[in-house]
Coordinates of C-alpha atoms in Angstrom, one line a residue:
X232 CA -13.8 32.4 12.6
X233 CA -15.7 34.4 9.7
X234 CA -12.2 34.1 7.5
X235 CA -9.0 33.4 7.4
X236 CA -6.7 32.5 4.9
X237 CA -6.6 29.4 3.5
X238 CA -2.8 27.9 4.5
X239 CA -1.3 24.4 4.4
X240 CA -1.5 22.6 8.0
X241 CA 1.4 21.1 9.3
X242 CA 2.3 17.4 9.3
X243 CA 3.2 16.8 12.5
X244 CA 0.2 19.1 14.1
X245 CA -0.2 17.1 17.8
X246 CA -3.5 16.3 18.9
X247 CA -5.0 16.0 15.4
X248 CA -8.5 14.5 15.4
X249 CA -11.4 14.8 13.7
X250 CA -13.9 17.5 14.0
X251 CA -17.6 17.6 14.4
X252 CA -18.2 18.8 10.8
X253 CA -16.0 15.9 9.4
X254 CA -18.1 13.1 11.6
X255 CA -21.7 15.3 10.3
X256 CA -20.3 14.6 6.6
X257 CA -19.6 11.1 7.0
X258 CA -22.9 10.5 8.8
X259 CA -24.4 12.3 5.9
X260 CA -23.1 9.5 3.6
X261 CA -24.9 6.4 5.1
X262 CA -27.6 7.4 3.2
X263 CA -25.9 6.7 -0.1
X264 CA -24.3 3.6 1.2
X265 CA -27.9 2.1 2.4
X266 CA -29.3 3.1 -1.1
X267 CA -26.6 1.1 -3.0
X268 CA -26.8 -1.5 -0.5
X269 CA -30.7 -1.5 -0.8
X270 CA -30.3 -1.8 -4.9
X271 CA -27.4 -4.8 -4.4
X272 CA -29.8 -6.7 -1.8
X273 CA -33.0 -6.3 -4.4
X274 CA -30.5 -7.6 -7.1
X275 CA -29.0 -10.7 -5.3
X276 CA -32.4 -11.8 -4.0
X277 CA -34.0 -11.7 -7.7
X278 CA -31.5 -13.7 -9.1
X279 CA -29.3 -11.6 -10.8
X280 CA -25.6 -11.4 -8.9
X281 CA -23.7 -10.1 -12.0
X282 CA -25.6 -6.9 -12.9
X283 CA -26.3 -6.6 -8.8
X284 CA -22.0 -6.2 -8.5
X285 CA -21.1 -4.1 -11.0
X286 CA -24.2 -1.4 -10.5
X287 CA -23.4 -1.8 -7.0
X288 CA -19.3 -1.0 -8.3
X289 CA -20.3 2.1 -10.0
X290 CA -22.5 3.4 -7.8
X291 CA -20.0 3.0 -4.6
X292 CA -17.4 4.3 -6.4
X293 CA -18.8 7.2 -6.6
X294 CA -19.7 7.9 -3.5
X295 CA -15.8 6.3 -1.7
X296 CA -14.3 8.8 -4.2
X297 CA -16.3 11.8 -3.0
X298 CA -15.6 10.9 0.7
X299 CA -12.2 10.3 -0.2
X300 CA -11.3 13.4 -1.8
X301 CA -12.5 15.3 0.9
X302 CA -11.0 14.0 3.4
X303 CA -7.5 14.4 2.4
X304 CA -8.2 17.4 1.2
X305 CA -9.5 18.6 5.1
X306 CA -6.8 16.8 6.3
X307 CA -4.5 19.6 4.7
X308 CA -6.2 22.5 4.6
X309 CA -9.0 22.6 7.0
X310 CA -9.4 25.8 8.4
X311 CA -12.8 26.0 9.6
X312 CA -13.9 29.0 8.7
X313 CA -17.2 29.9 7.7
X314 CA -16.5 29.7 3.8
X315 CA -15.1 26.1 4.3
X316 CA -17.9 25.4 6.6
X317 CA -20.2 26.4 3.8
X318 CA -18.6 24.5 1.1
X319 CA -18.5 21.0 3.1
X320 CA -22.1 21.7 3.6
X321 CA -22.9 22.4 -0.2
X322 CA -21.0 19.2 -0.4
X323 CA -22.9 17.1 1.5
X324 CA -26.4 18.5 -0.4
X325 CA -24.0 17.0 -3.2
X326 CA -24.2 13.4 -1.6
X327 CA -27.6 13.6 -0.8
X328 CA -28.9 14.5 -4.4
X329 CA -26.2 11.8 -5.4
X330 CA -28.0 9.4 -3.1
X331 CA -31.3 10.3 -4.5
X332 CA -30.0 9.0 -8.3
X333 CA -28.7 5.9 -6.9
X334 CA -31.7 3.6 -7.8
X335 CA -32.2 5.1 -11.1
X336 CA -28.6 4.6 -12.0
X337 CA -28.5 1.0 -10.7
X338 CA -31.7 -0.1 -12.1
X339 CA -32.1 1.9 -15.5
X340 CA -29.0 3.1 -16.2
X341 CA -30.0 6.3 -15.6
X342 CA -27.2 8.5 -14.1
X343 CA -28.5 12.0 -15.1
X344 CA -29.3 12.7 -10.7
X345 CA -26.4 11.1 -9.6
X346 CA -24.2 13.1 -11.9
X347 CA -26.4 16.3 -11.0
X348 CA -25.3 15.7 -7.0
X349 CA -21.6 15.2 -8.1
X350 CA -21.2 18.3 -10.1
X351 CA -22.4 19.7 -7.1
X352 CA -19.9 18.4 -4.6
X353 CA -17.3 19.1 -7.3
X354 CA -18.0 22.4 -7.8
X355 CA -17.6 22.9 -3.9
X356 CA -14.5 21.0 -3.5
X357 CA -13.0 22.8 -7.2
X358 CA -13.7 26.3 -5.4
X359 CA -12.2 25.1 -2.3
X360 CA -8.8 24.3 -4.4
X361 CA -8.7 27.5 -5.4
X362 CA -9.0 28.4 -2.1
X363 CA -6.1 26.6 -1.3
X364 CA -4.1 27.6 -4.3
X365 CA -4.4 31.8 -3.2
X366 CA -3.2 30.8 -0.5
X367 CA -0.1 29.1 -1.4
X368 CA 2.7 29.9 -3.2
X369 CA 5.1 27.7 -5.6
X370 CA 5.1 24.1 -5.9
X371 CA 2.3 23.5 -3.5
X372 CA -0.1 26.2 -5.3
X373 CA 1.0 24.4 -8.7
X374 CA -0.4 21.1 -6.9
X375 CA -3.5 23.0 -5.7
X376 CA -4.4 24.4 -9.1
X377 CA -3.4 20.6 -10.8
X378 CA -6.1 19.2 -8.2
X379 CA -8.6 22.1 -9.3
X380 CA -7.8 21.8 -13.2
X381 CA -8.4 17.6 -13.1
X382 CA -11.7 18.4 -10.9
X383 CA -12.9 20.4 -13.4
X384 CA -11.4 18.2 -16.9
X385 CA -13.5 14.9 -14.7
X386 CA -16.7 16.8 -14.2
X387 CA -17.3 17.6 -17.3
X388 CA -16.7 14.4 -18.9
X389 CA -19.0 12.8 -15.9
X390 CA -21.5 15.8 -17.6
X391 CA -20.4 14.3 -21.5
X392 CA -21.2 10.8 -20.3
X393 CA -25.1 11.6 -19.7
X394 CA -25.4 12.2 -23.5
X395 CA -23.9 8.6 -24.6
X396 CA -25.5 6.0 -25.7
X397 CA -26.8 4.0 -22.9
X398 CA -24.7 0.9 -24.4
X399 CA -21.6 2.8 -24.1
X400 CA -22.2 4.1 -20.6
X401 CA -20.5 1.6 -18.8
X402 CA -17.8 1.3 -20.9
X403 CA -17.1 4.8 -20.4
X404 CA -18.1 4.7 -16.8
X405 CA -14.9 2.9 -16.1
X406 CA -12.9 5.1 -18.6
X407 CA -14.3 7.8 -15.6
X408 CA -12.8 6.2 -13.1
X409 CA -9.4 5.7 -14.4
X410 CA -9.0 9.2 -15.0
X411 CA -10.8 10.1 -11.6
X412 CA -7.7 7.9 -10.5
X413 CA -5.3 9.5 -12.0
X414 CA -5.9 13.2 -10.7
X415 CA -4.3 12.7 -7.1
X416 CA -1.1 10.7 -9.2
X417 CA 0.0 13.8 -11.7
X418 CA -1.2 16.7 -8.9
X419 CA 1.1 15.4 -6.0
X420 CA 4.0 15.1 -8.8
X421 CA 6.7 17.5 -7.7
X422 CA 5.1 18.3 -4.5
X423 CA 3.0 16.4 -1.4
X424 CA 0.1 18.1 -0.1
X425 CA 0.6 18.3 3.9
X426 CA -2.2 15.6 5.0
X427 CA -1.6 14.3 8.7
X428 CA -1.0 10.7 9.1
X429 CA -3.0 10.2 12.1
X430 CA -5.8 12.4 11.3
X431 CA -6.2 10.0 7.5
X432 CA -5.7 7.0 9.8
X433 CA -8.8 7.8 12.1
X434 CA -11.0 9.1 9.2
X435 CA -10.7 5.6 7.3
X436 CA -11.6 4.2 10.7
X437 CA -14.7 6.2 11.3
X438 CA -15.5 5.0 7.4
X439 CA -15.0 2.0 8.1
X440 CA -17.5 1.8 11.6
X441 CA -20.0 3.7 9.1
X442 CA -20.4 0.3 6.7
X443 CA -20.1 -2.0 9.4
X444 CA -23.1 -0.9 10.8
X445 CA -24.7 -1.6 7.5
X446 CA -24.2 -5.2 8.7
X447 CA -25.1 -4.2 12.1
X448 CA -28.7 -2.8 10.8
X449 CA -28.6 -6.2 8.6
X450 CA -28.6 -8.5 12.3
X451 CA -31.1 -6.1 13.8
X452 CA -33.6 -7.0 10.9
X453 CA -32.3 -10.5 10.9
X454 CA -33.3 -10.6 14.9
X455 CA -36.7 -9.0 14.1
X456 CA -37.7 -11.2 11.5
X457 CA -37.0 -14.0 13.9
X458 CA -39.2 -12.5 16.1
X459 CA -42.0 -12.1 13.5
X460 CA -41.5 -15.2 11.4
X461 CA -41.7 -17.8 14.1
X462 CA -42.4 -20.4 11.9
X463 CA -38.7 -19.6 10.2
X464 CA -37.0 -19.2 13.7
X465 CA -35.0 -21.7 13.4
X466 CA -33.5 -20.9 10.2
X467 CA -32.7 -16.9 11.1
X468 CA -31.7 -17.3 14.7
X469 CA -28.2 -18.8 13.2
X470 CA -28.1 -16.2 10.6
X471 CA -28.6 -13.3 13.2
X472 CA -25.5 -15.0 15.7
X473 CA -23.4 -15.1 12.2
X474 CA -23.9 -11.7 11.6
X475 CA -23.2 -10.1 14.8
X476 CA -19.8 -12.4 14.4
X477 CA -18.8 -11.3 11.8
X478 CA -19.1 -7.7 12.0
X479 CA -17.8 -7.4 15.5
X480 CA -14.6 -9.9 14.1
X481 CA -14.1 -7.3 11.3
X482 CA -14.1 -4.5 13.8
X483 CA -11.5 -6.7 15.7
X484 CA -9.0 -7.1 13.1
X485 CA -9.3 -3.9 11.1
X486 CA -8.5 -1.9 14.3
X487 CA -5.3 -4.2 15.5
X488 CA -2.7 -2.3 13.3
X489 CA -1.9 1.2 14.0
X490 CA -1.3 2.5 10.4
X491 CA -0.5 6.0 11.0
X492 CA 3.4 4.3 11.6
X493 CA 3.5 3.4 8.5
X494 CA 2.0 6.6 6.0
X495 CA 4.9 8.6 5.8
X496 CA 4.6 8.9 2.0
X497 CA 2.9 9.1 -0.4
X498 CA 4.5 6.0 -1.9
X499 CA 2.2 4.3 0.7
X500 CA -0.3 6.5 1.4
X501 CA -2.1 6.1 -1.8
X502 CA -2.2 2.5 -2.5
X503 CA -3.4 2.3 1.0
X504 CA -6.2 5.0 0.6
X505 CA -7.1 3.5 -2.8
X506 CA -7.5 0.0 -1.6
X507 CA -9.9 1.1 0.9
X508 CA -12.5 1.1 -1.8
X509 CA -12.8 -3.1 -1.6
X510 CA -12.2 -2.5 2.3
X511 CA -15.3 0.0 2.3
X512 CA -17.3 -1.6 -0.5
X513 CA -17.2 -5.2 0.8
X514 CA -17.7 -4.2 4.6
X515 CA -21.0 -2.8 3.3
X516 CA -22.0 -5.5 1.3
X517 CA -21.6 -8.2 4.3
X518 CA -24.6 -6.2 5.2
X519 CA -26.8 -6.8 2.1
X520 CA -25.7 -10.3 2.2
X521 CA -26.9 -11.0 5.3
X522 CA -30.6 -9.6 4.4
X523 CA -30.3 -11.5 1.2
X524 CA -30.1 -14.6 3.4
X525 CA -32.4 -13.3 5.9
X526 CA -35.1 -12.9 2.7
X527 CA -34.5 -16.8 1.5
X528 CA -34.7 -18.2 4.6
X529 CA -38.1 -16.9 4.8
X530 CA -38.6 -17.7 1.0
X531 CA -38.8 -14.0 -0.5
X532 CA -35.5 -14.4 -1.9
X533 CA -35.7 -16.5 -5.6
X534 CA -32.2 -18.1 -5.2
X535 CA -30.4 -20.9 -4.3
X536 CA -29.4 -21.5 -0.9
X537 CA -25.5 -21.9 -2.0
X538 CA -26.3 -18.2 -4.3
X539 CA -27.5 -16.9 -0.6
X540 CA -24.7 -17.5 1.5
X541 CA -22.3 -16.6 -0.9
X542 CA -24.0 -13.2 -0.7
X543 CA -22.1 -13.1 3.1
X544 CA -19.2 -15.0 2.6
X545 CA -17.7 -13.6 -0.2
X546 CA -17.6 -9.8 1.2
X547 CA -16.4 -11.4 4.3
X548 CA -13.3 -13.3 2.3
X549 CA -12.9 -10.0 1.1
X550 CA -13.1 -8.0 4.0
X551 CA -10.1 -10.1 5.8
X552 CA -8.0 -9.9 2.8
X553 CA -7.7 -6.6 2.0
X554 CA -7.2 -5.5 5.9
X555 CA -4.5 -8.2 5.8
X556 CA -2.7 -6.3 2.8
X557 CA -3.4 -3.6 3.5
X558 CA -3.0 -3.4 7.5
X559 CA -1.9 -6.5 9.6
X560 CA 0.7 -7.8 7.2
X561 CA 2.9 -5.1 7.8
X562 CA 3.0 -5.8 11.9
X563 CA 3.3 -9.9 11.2
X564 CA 6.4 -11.5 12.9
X565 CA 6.4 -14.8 11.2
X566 CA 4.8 -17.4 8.2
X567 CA 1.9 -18.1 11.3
X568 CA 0.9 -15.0 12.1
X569 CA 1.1 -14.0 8.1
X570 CA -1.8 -16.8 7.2
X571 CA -4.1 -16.1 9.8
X572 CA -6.0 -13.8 7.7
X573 CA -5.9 -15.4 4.4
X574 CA -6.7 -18.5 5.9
X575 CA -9.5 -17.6 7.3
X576 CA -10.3 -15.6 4.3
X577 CA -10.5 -19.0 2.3
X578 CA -12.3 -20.7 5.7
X579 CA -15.1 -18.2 5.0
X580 CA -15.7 -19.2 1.2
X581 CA -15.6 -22.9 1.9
X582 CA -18.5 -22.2 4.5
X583 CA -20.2 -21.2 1.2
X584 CA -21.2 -25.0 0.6
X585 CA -22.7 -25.5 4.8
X586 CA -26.3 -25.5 4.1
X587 CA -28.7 -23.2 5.8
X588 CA -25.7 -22.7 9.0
X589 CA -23.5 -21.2 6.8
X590 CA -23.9 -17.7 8.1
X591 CA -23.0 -19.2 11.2
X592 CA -20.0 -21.0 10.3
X593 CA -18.9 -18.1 9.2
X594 CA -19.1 -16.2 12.4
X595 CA -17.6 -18.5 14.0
X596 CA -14.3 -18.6 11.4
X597 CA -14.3 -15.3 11.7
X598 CA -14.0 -15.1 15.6
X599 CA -11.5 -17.8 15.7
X600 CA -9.5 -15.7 13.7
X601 CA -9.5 -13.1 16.2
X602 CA -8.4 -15.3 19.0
X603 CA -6.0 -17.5 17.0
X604 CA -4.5 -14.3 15.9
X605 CA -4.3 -13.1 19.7
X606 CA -2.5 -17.1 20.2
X607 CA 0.1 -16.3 17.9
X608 CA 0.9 -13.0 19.2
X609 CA 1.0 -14.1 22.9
X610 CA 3.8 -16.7 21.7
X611 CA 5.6 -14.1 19.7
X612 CA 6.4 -12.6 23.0
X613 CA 4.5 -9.6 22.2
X614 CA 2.1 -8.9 24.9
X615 CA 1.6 -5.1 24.9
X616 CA -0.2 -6.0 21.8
X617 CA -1.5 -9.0 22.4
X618 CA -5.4 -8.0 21.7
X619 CA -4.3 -6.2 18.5
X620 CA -2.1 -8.5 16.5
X621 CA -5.2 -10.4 14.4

């Protein structure tokens, strides 16, 4: 359709799935996600974990909260058209400049591209708000405009912070974030924009298949360099097994709850959606952990081993925990079925201290959580889910 008018989409809308634009924008953002990913690795393996974290904090965040905001804003007012078509595209040469700043902002400090690429996709998504709001009328064009007004308050501080001292930058970096935060909590006051439960639910879950194939390009190079390095086979043939694991365990259990039951609200809509940035974040990272320990077990990596396996571990831990707030909790049916994930979570750190199998270990924890959690269920007489409830 060349035009049409920009109108609110309805919440109950059956057969609501994501389109081929939405899946072109999210394959768009691996590149961002293997740059920060790229700059965590080159940190971890120098040595250098706590400026490695927080660059790799900054630098994610930005990129979650530009995926984010689109998505629930197509999830309630896509109407494919070729001026929305446009604007997602001008959005995703957003997240490509954006990717392009990612070193310089991780290494120097430097955030003058990266804030270049996000005015960008903020301009798009501002104009398509105000799309939204001429096409709406009372309370929901309030909301619209609210979105369009905080867009546009955030940029230009993102704009102000290029100009501060480079000692203040992180400082005010976070004081970004908390008023990027913010926007969605005073626009949706009064009035909920229309996004579709299951439609939000399978976006997350095309997110989250995005950064665990970080970890799945981390096993392919961990298989390779066994390959190549024969004279360090034995040492990365454990650490590929652990990998694969632990990515297809995560896949497992972050798919077992069907969480579209459960966003009625926004009361638990946005915690949910705002967590996801340790579910995204972390998945990812497993990924750079692994080629950190890929890179000291053939001794390019100048850290300890215990420094290198916690580069997997931890993100794993992580991983399980947050999908167990946020997701399997809710379908638990007892105190058994309710530690299985944090359990395991703390199972993966101890593997921290294993030696040169930790990796390994690891995998291994994290696929008998999978079928300890598929025990449990059996027992709780719940067989129609049996292969879900992790």
């Amino acid at each position: 359709m060349t035009y049409v008018p920009m109108t609110a989409r309805s919440r109950d809308e059956g057969h609501r799935t994501a389109t081929s634009l939405e899946l072109f924008f999210d394959l768009c953002f691996v590149v961002a996600i293997a740059q920060a990913g790229a700059r965590l690795v080159h940190a971890l393996a120098e040595g250098h974990p706590g400026t490695g974290v927080i660059g790799y904090a900054f630098v994610f965040f930005g990129v979650w909260w530009a995926w984010m905001n689109f998505t629930w804003f197509a999830s309630a007012y896509d109407c494919d058209d070729v001026p929305y078509r446009i604007a997602t595209l001008v959005q995703i040469a957003g997240v490509l400049v954006y990717a392009a700043g990612v070193s310089r902002a991780f290494d120097g400090n430097d955030w003058t591209v990266a804030v270049i690429g996000y005015l960008i996709m903020r301009v798009a998504l501002t104009a398509q708000w105000l799309r939204a709001a001429a096409g709406e009328s009372g309370e929901a064009r309030a909301t619209a405009l609210k979105y369009a007004v905080g867009l546009v308050v955030c940029q230009a501080g993102w704009v102000g912070l290029l100009f501060a001292p480079d000692a203040a930058k992180r400082w005010l970096f976070v004081v970004m974030v908390v008023a990027e935060l913010m926007v969605p909590l005073l626009a949706e006051r009064g009035h909920q924009t229309p996004w579709h439960a299951h439609h939000i639910v399978e976006r997350y879950g095309l997110f989250t298949i995005i950064v665990l194939g970080e970890t799945i390009a981390a096993s392919t190079v961990a298989v390779k360099s066994a390959l190549d390095e024969h004279e360090a086979l034995g040492e990365l043939l454990p650490i590929a097994a652990g990998a694969l694991l632990i990515v297809f365990a995560a896949w497992w259990i972050y798919f077992a709850a069907p969480m579209h039951e459960r966003l009625a609200s926004n009361r638990e809509a946005i915690p949910w959606g705002y967590g996801h940035l340790l579910v995204f974040a972390s998945g990812a990272a497993i990924g750079a952990g692994i080629e950190v320990a890929v890179e000291h077990a053939v001794g390019k990596a100048h850290v300890s081993q215990l420094a290198a396996n916690a580069a997997v571990t931890v993100p794993s831990a992580l991983f399980l925990l947050m999908v167990w707030l946020l997701h399997s909790r809710h379908f638990k049916r007892g105190p058994a079925q309710q530690m299985v994930l944090p359990v395991s979570a703390l199972a993966l750190l101890a593997c921290t201290w294993a030696g040169s199998y930790a990796v390994l270990y690891a995998g291994l924890v994290a696929t008998a959580t999978v079928v300890v959690g598929m025990a449990l269920a059996v027992r709780g007489r719940q067989p129609a889910r049996a292969g879900a409830e992790v």
